[in-house]
Amino acid sequence: MLQTRNIMIAGNWKMNMDVHQASLLVHQLQQKAKKHQHVEMVLAPTFLALQPASLQIDRRRFRLASQDGYPKDSGAFTGEVSFAQLRGLVHYSIIGHSERRIYFNETEELIRDKVEAAFRNDIVPILCIGETKNERQQGETWQVLHSQLTTALSGLTNVQVEQIVVAYEPIWAISTFGGELAKPSDVAAVTAFIREQVKQLYGAKAAKTLRVLYGGSVDDQLIHGYLEIPGVDGALVGGASLSADKFAGMVEAAYRLQIDRRGN
Ligand code: PGA
């Protein structure tokens, strides 16, 4: 099947690097990560580094994402940064990452509000969903994913769902929580499930257009095995995205796969 969705390689830098180190990494990435048609490179530094990075990056090659955002536009919410404040600065926002759900007790309703707030401010969410190891062992995977997905999307129009990016993060496959290798057949089953749910609720066009990333632990060696899974449109990468060489290697893997998929 010819696939025409662009592949996204998104680097989630998490709470790593100060602004100077972040600037150095941006510099290295601009030297090493080549621009390819149909491969989108997204960088998600900490809030602090977003503004300088926005001035430093070549916007024809890289897009910025925040790692979070607060759903109210402004007000007395000490320490938070709103999507309204991120408007114009970032193209995407990572929302509902498992570290936020687990360490900061983010609920499905809060995540739904964030998804809505991002769209309201012209920011496309990279919505993370995923089950814990325990939930998988208990046979609750489908129920958990269904609940996380449908709640997060419930305030959106069909057109918004067409644009959204969903990152499937089996929590047990993230380096923070164990970093086990997910089986490609499991990932394929989940991506098909996500599209089927979206199709039932938002129609065939949304199911075909939205992008689904793999968000378990990958690097430049492992990524190919996940990118070639039908229905996977890229990767949300943590640790390996802190190395310019590895990030560039992942982008090259995506490019080669794109060529195969498009048959040119
Ligand atoms: P990791 O993180 O690549 O360091 O495992 C993945 C993620 O949190 O999305």
Coordinates of N, CA and C in Angstrom, one line a residue, residues 12 67 93-101 111 115 125-131 145 148-149 152 164-171 174 194 213 215 236:
N12 N 12.4 14.3 22.0 CA 11.9 14.8 23.3 C 13.1 14.9 24.2
Q67 N 7.2 20.4 25.5 CA 7.0 19.1 26.1 C 5.7 19.1 26.9
S93 N 2.9 20.4 20.4 CA 3.1 20.2 21.8 C 3.0 18.7 22.1
I94 N 3.9 18.2 22.9 CA 3.7 16.9 23.4 C 2.7 17.0 24.6
I95 N 1.7 16.2 24.5 CA 0.7 16.2 25.6 C 0.4 14.8 26.1
G96 N 0.4 14.7 27.4 CA 0.0 13.4 28.0 C 1.1 12.4 28.0
H97 N 2.4 12.9 28.0 CA 3.5 11.9 28.0 C 3.4 11.1 29.3
S98 N 3.8 9.8 29.2 CA 3.6 9.0 30.4 C 4.3 9.5 31.7
E99 N 5.4 10.2 31.5 CA 6.1 10.7 32.7 C 5.2 11.8 33.3
R100 N 4.4 12.5 32.5 CA 3.5 13.5 33.1 C 2.3 12.8 33.7
R101 N 1.8 11.8 33.1 CA 0.7 11.1 33.7 C 1.1 10.4 35.0
I111 N -5.7 16.1 30.3 CA -5.1 15.9 29.0 C -6.0 16.3 27.8
V115 N -5.3 19.2 25.1 CA -5.4 18.9 23.6 C -6.3 20.0 23.0
P125 N -1.3 19.0 18.7 CA -0.8 18.1 19.8 C -0.1 16.8 19.2
I126 N 0.9 16.4 20.0 CA 1.5 15.1 19.8 C 1.0 14.3 21.1
L127 N -0.2 13.7 20.9 CA -0.8 13.1 22.1 C -0.2 11.7 22.4
C128 N 0.3 11.5 23.6 CA 0.9 10.3 24.0 C -0.1 9.4 24.7
I129 N -0.2 8.1 24.3 CA -1.0 7.2 25.0 C -0.2 5.9 25.1
G130 N -0.6 5.1 26.2 CA 0.2 3.9 26.3 C -0.2 3.2 27.6
E131 N 0.0 1.9 27.6 CA -0.4 1.1 28.8 C 0.9 0.7 29.6
L145 N -6.1 1.9 26.3 CA -5.8 2.8 25.1 C -7.1 3.4 24.6
Q148 N -7.9 6.3 27.1 CA -7.0 7.5 26.9 C -7.3 8.2 25.6
L149 N -7.5 7.4 24.5 CA -7.6 8.1 23.2 C -9.0 8.8 23.1
A152 N -9.2 12.0 25.3 CA -8.3 13.0 24.8 C -8.9 13.7 23.5
I164 N -4.1 15.6 14.1 CA -3.4 15.3 15.3 C -2.3 14.2 15.1
V165 N -1.3 14.2 16.0 CA -0.3 13.1 15.9 C -0.5 12.3 17.2
V166 N -0.6 11.0 17.1 CA -0.7 10.2 18.3 C 0.6 9.4 18.5
A167 N 1.2 9.5 19.6 CA 2.4 8.7 19.9 C 2.0 7.5 20.8
Y168 N 2.2 6.3 20.3 CA 1.9 5.1 21.1 C 3.2 4.8 21.9
E169 N 3.1 4.9 23.2 CA 4.2 4.7 24.0 C 3.9 3.5 25.0
P170 N 4.2 2.3 24.6 CA 4.1 1.2 25.6 C 5.0 1.6 26.8
I171 N 4.4 1.9 27.9 CA 5.2 2.5 29.0 C 6.4 1.7 29.4
I174 N 9.6 2.4 27.4 CA 10.3 3.7 27.5 C 11.5 3.5 28.5
I194 N -5.7 2.0 17.0 CA -5.9 3.5 17.1 C -6.7 4.0 15.9
L213 N 2.9 7.7 15.8 CA 4.3 7.5 16.0 C 4.5 6.4 17.0
G215 N 6.5 5.4 20.2 CA 7.2 6.2 21.3 C 7.9 5.4 22.3
L236 N 8.7 9.1 18.4 CA 9.0 10.1 19.4 C 10.1 9.5 20.3

